[in-house]
Structure formats: structure tokens, C-alpha cells
Short mmCIF file of C-alpha atoms in Angstrom, two decimals:
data_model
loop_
_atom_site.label_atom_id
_atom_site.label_comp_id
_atom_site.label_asym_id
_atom_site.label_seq_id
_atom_site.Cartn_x
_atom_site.Cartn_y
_atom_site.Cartn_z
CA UNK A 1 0.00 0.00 0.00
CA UNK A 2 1.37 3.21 -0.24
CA UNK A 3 2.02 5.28 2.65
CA UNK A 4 0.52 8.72 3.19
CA UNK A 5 1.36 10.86 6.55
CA UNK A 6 -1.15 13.43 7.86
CA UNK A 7 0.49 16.38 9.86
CA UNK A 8 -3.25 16.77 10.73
CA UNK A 9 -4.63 15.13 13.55
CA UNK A 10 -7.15 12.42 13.58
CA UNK A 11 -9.13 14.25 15.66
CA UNK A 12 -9.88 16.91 13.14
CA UNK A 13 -11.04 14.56 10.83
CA UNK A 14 -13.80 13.34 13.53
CA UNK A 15 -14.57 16.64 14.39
CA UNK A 16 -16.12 17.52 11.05
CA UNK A 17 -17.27 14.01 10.05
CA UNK A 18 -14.71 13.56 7.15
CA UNK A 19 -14.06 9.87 6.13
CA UNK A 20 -11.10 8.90 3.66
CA UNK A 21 -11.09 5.89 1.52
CA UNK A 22 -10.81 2.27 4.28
CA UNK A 23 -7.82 1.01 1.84
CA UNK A 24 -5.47 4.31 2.20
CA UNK A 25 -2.49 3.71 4.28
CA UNK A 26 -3.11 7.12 6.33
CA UNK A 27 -0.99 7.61 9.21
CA UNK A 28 -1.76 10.84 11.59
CA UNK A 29 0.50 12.52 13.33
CA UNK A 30 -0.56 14.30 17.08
CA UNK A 31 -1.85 17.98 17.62
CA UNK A 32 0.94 20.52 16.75
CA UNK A 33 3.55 17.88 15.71
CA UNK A 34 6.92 18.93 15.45
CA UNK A 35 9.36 18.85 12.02
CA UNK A 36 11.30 16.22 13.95
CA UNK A 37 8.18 14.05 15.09
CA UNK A 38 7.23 14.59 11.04
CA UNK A 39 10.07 13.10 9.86
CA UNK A 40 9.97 9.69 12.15
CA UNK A 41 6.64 9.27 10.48
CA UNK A 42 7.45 9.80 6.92
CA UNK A 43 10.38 8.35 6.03
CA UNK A 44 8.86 5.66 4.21
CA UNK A 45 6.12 7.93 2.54
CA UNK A 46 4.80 8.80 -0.41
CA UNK A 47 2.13 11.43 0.55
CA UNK A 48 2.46 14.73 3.11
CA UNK A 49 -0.39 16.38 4.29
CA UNK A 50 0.71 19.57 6.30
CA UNK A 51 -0.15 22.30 7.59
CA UNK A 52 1.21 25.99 6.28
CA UNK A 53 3.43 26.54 9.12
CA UNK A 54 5.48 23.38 8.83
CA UNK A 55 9.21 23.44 7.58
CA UNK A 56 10.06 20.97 4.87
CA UNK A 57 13.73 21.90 4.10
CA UNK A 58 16.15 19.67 1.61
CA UNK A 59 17.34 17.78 5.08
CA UNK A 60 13.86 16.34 5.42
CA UNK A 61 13.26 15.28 1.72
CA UNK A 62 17.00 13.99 1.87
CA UNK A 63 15.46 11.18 4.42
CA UNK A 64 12.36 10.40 2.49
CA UNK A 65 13.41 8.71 -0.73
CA UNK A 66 9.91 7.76 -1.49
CA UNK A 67 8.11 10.93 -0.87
CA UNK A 68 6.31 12.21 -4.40
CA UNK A 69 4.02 14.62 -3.29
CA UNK A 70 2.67 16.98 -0.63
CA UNK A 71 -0.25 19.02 0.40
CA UNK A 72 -0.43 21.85 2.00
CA UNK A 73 -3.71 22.09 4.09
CA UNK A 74 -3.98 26.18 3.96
CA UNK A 75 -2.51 28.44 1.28
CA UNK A 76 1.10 29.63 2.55
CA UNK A 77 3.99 27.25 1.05
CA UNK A 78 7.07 29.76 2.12
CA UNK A 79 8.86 27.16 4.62
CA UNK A 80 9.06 24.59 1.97
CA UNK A 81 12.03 24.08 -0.29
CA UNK A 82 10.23 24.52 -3.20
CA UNK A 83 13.68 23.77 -5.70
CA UNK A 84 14.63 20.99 -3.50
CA UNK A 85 11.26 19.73 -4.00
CA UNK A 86 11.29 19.65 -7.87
CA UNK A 87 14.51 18.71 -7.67
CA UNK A 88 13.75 15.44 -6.38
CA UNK A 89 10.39 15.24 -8.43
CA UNK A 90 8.45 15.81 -5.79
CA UNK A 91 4.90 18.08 -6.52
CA UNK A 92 3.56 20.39 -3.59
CA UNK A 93 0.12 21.60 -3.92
CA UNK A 94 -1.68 24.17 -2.11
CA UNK A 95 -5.10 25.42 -1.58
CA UNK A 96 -4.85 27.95 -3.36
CA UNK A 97 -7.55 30.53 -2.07
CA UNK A 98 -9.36 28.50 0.33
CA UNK A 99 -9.65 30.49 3.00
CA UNK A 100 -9.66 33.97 0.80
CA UNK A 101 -13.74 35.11 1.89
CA UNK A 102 -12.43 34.46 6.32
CA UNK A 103 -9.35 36.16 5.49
CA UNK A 104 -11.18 39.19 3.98
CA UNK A 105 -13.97 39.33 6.30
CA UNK A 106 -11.43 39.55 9.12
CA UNK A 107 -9.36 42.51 7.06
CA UNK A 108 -12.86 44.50 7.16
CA UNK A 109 -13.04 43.78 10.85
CA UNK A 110 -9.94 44.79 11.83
CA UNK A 111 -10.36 48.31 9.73
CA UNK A 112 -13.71 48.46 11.72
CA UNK A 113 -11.78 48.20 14.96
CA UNK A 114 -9.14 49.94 14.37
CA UNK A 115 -11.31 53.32 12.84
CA UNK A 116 -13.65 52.27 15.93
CA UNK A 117 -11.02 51.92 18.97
CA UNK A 118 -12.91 48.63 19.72
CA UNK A 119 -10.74 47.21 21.60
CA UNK A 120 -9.55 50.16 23.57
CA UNK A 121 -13.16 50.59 24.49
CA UNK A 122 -13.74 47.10 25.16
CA UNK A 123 -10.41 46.78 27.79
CA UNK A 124 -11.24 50.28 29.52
CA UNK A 125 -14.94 49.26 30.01
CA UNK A 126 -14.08 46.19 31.79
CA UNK A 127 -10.90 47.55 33.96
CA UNK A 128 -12.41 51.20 34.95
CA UNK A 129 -16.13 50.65 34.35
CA UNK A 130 -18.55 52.96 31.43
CA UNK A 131 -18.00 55.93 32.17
CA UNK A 132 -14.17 56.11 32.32
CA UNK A 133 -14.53 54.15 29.04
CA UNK A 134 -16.86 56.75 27.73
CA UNK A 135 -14.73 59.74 28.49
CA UNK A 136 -11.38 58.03 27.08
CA UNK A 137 -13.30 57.46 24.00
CA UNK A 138 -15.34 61.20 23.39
CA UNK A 139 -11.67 62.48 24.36
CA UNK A 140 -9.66 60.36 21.64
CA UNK A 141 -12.46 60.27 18.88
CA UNK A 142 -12.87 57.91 16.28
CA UNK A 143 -13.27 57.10 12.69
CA UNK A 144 -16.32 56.11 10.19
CA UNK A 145 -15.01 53.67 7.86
CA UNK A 146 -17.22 55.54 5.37
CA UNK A 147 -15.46 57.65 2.50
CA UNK A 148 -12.27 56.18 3.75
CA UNK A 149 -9.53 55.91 0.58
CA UNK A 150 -8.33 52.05 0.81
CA UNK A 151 -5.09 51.36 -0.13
CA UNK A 152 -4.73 47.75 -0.83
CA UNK A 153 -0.96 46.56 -1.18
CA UNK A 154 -1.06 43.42 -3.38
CA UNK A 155 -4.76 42.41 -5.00
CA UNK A 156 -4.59 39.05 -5.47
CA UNK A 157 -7.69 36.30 -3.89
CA UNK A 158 -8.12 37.74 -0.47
CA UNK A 159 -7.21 41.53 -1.77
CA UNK A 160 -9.90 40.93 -4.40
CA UNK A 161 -12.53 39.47 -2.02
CA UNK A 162 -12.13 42.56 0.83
CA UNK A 163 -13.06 45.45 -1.87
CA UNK A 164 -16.21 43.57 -2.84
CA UNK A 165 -17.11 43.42 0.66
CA UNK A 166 -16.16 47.09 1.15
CA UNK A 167 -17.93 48.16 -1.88
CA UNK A 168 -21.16 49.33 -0.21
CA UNK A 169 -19.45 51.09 2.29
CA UNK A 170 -18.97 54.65 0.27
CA UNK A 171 -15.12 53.44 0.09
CA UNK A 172 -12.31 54.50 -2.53
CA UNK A 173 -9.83 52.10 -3.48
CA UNK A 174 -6.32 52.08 -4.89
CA UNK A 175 -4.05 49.44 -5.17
CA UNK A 176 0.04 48.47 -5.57
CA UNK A 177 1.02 45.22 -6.91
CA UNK A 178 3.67 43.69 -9.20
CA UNK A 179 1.59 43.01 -11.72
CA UNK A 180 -1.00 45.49 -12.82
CA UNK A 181 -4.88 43.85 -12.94
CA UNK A 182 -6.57 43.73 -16.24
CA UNK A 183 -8.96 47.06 -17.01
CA UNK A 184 -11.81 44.79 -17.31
CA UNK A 185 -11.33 43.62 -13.34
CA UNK A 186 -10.49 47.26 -12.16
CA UNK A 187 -13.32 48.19 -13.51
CA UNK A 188 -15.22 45.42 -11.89
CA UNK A 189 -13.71 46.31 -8.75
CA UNK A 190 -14.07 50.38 -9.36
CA UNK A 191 -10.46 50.17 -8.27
CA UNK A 192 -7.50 52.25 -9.32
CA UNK A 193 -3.74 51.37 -9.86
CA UNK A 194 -1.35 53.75 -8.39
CA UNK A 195 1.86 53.34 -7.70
CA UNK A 196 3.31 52.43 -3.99
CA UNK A 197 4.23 55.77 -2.83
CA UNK A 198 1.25 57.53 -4.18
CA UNK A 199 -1.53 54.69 -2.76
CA UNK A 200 0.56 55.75 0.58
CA UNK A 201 0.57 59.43 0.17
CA UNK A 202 -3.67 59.26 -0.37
CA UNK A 203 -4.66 56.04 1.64
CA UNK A 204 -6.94 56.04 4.80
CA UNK A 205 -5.98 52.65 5.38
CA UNK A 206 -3.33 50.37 3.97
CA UNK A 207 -4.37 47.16 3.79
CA UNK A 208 -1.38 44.39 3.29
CA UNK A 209 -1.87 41.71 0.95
CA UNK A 210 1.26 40.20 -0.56
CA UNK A 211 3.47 37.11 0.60
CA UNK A 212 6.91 37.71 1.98
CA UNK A 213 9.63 37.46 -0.92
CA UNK A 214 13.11 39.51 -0.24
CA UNK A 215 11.52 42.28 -1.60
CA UNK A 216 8.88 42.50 0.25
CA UNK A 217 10.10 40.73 3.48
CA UNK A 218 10.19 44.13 6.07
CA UNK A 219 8.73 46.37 3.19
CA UNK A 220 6.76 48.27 6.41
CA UNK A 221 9.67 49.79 7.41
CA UNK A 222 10.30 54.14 8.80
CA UNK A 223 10.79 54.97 4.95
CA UNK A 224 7.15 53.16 4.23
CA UNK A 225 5.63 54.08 7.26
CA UNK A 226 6.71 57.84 6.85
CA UNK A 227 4.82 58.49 3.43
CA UNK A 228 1.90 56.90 5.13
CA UNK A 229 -0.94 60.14 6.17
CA UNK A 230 -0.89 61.08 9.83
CA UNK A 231 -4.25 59.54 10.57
CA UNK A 232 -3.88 56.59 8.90
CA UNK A 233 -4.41 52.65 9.65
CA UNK A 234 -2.15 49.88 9.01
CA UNK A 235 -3.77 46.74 8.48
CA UNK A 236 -1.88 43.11 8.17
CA UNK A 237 -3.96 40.21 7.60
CA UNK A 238 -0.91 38.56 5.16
CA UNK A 239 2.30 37.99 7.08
CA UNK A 240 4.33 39.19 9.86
CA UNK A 241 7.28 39.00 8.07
CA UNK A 242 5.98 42.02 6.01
CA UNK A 243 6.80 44.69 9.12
CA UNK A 244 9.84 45.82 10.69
CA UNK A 245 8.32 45.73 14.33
CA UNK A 246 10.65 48.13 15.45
CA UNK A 247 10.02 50.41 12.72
CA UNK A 248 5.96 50.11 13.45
CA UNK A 249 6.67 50.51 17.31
CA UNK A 250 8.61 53.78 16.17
CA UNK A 251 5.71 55.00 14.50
CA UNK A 252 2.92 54.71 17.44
CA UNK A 253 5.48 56.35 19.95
CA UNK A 254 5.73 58.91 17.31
CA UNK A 255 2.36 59.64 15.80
CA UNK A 256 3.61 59.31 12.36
CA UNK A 257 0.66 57.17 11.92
CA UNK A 258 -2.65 56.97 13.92
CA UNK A 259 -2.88 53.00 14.34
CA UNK A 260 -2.34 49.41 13.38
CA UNK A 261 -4.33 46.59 13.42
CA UNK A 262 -2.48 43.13 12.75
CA UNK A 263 -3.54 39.04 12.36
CA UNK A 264 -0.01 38.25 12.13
CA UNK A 265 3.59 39.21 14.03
CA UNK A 266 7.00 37.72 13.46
CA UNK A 267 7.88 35.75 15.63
CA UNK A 268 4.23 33.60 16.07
CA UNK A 269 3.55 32.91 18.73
CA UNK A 270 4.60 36.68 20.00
CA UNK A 271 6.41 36.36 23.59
CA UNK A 272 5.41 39.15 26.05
CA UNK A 273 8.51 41.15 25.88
CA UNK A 274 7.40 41.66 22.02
CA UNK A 275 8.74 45.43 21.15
CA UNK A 276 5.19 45.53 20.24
CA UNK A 277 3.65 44.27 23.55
CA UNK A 278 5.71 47.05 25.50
CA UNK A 279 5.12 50.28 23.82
CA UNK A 280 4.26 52.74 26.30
CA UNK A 281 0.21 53.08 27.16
CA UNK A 282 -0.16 55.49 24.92
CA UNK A 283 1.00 53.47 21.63
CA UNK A 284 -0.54 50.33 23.11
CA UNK A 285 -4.06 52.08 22.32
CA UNK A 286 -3.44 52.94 18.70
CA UNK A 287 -3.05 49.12 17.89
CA UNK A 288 -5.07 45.74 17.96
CA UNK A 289 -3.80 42.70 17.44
CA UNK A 290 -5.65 39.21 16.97
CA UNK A 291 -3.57 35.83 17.04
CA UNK A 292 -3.56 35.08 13.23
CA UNK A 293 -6.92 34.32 13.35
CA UNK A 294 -8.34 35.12 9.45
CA UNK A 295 -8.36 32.37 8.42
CA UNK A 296 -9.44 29.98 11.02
CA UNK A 297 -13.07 29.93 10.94
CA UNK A 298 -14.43 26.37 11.27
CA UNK A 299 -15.95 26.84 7.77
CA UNK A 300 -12.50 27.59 6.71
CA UNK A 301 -10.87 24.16 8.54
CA UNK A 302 -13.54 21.86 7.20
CA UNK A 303 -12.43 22.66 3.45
CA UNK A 304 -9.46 22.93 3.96
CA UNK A 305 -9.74 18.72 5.42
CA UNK A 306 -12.31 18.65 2.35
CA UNK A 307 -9.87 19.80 -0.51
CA UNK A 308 -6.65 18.40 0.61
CA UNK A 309 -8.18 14.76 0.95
CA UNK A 310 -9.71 15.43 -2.84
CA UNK A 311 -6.22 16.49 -4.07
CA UNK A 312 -4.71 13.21 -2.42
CA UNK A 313 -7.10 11.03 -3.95
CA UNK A 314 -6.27 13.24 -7.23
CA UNK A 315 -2.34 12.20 -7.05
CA UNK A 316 -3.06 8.52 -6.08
CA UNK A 317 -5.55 8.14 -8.74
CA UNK A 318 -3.28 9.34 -11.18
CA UNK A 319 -4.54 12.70 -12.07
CA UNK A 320 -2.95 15.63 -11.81
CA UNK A 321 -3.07 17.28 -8.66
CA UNK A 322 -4.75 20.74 -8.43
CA UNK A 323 -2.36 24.30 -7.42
CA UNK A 324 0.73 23.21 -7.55
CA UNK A 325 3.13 25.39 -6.77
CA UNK A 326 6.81 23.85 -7.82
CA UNK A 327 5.65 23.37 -11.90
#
């Protein structure tokens, strides 16, 4: 029989009913499995399932001579060696856009509660009571996400998906990207190119939406975050990797810009003496964070179970797996 590995415990397979084929050799690995723990397990195979933050580097495919092909349960690939891979003839896959509608829900959310001081409001109501909440809040202001200019840095799935849903909201959108969309889907979108520096110079919010390459790996940094308007939002629903944190910290003390909101931080998980856990009170109340939580709905981890499964049975049956990402 030939061997396939899931990084993915068995238990989320019973949580959401899913049932694989009884004559698949599956063999599942335990909640939050380590690379090491990964490798005793798949030495012998011939299918990975994993999830996006494992590490697959040359070392590990060195010691699995039969491996041929893995999936990648969520959408990020970046701590796979991707050469090595095709290299050695072995096809990764993602899901390519799977999780694209939480991911851009959550961006929406995070503008809301950034413009709103939601969480601010939220912490002060519960540690000093209403009316020292109240007070804080008529003193600071806030902001209607109405008429806001949205700056969206990279428009790809999730980029696309978080202007339809801002659409109705009276918002103006630009957008920065590599490759320019064609007319017929800025149109669609009623979304302008512009160029990175002027999207910064005009934007409300900046949304990020790109994956970490060098170029873009600490693209946030005092340069970027400098052009940015006074009273603007930074949103990051992409990848931590995207934001010098000490750069962003520099900003709050600073009131170059008036807030951040972020899913994601470099390092994940974030230890308490963060730079941007202990910014002074007053920066701590310009920014929100949540802990890379987009993407995690339990709609989202149902197809993602769904679509890797239906991509394995793809590759065993002899078809060509879908979104691969090492052609």
C-alpha cells in the first residue's frame, strides 16, 4: 500500500465528520507535531499532508526517498524548499484561495476596529467601568469607515474578495502590486492602480496583501511608514514578516501614523517582551492585534480537510493534482 502521513490530527477529521477511503495507508500525526516528530513518520512515505506553518527543508526530503508529493492544508507554502522539492520530483500543492472570503472578512473587521477603537473601548470598560470608558473614547475620537480611501498593497484572492465586501461602504480604493490587474477587473472592482508611494501618500488605510519574498520581506519599514498620512491605519492580515516591528513601534510612539491593526507578528507565537507588547500606554491604544486568526473559521478548517483529501485522492488516482506550486 502506499504510505501517506497526515500532519493533521485524527481528531480533526472526527470533528467535522470527514471519512477517507478504508484502503489508504493514512498515518496521523498528534496535535501541533513537530518537524522532527514529522520526519519519524514519513520516512517511508509517499504522501504529506501539512499544515502551512510546517518546515520541509532539503534535510527532510534527503530522508524520504519515497516521498512524491505533498499538500499543504492552507494556502502559505514559504517554509518549503520549493527547488529541492522539484529537484527530487516531488509536486507540492496548495489550496490555493481557500480560506480567501475568512481572510477578507477579518481585514474588514480589523479596519472596523481599528477606525472604531474597539478594543480600547472594550479593555477600559471592563478595567475602569462605562463611564471612564466613555470619556477616554469622546476624548480620543474615532473614525467612520465611510469615504475612507483604501489602499490595498497586493490584489490578489483575499485583496480581491475585501473590496467587494467594502464596496457598499462609500469606500475608494487604490491598489500596488507587481503586476498590474486587467482594465476589465479594475473596472469590476471600481479600483484604481497607483503606484506604492502615491496609494501611501492618499490612503486612509493600507491594507497588506502580498506574501513575503526579499523584496517584500520588512517592506513596512520608517521609509514606508513615513509616506503613510498622519491619521492613517495599518492593516496586516498577510504575514508578519511584512513589518519591521521596530520600525511600526517607532511609528505609534511617534504619531507618524494613527494606528495598526495586525492578524499576524514575526515571531508567532509573539512572547510578552514583544517590542510591540511594550510600547508605552499610549501606543498600546493605537493598535489591535488578533492571534492570526483570518483564516481559522471552522468553515475555513472543514475545506481545507475537504480539498486536501480530494487532491490526495487526485495524485493517487493518477490525475494531476490541483495548485501546484513547484511546476
Amino acid at each position: 500500500m502506499r504510505k501517506i502521513v497526515s500532519a493533521l490530527p485524527a481528531n480533526r477529521f472526527a470533528k467535522y465528520g470527514l471519512t477517507y477511503p478504508s484502503d489508504w495507508d493514512i498515518v496521523f500525526g498528534k496535535d501541533r507535531i513537530s518537524t522532527e516528530e514529522l520526519l519519524e513518520l514519513s520516512k517511508d512515505a509517499e504522501v504529506m499532508v501539512i499544515g502551512s506553518p510546517m518546515a520541509v527543508p532539503r534535510e527532510f526530503m534527503d530522508q524520504c526517498p519515497n516521498l512524491k508529493f505533498i499538500q499543504v492544508e492552507g494556502v502559505g507554502f514559504d517554509k518549503i524548499d520549493l527547488a529541492a522539492a522539484k529537484e527530487k520530483g516531488i509536486i507540492v500543492s496548495n489550496n490555493k484561495g481557500i480560506n480567501k472570503e475568512a481572510v477578507a472578512e477579518h481585514t474588514v473587521g480589523l479596519m472596523l476596529a481599528g477606525l472604531r477603537r474597539t478594543a480600547l473601548d472594550d479593555r477600559l470598560y471592563r478595567t475602569k467601568g462605562g463611564a471612564a470608558a466613555s470619556a477616554d473614547h469622546f476624548a480620543k475620537g474615532e473614525w467612520e469607515l465611510y469615504g475612507k480611501t483604501v489602499g490595498m498593497v497586493g490584489l490578489g484572492d483575499i485583496g480581491k474578495e475585501a473590496v467587494k465586501r467594502l464596496a457598499n461602504w462609500g469606500c475608494k480604493f487604490l491598489y500596488y502590486d507587481i503586476v498590474k490587474q486587467p482594465q476589465g477587473v479594475e473596472e469590476a472592482l471600481d479600483i484604481q492602480y497607483a503606484s506604492l508611494d502615491e496609494l501611501l501618500a492618499a490612503s486612509d488605510i493600507v491594507s497588506l496583501h502580498v506574501p513575503v519574498t526579499p523584496a517584500t520581506a520588512g517592506m513596512v519599514n520608517k521609509d514606508f511608514l513615513s509616506k503613510m498620512k498622519k491619521n492613517a491605519l495599518l492593516i496586516n492580515t498577510a504575514r508578519g514578516d511584512l513589518i519591521d516591528n521596530d520600525a511600526l513601534a517607532w511609528a505609534l510612539e511617534n504619531d507618524v501614523i494613527y494606528g495598526a491593526a495586525l492578524d499576524v507578528i514575526t515571531p508567532e507565537p509573539a512572547p510578552l517582551d514583544h517590542v510591540l507588547l511594550t510600547m508605552s500606554d499610549k501606543a498600546m491604544d493605537k493598535i489591535v492585534f488578533t492571534p492570526h486568526a483570518g483564516g481559522t473559521t471552522n468553515e475555513v478548517f472543514e475545506r481545507m480537510l475537504v480539498w486536501s483529501m480530494d487532491n490526495v485522492k487526485r495524485y493517487l488516482d493518477g490525475e494531476e493534482p490541483l495548485y501546484i506550486v513547484n511546476k
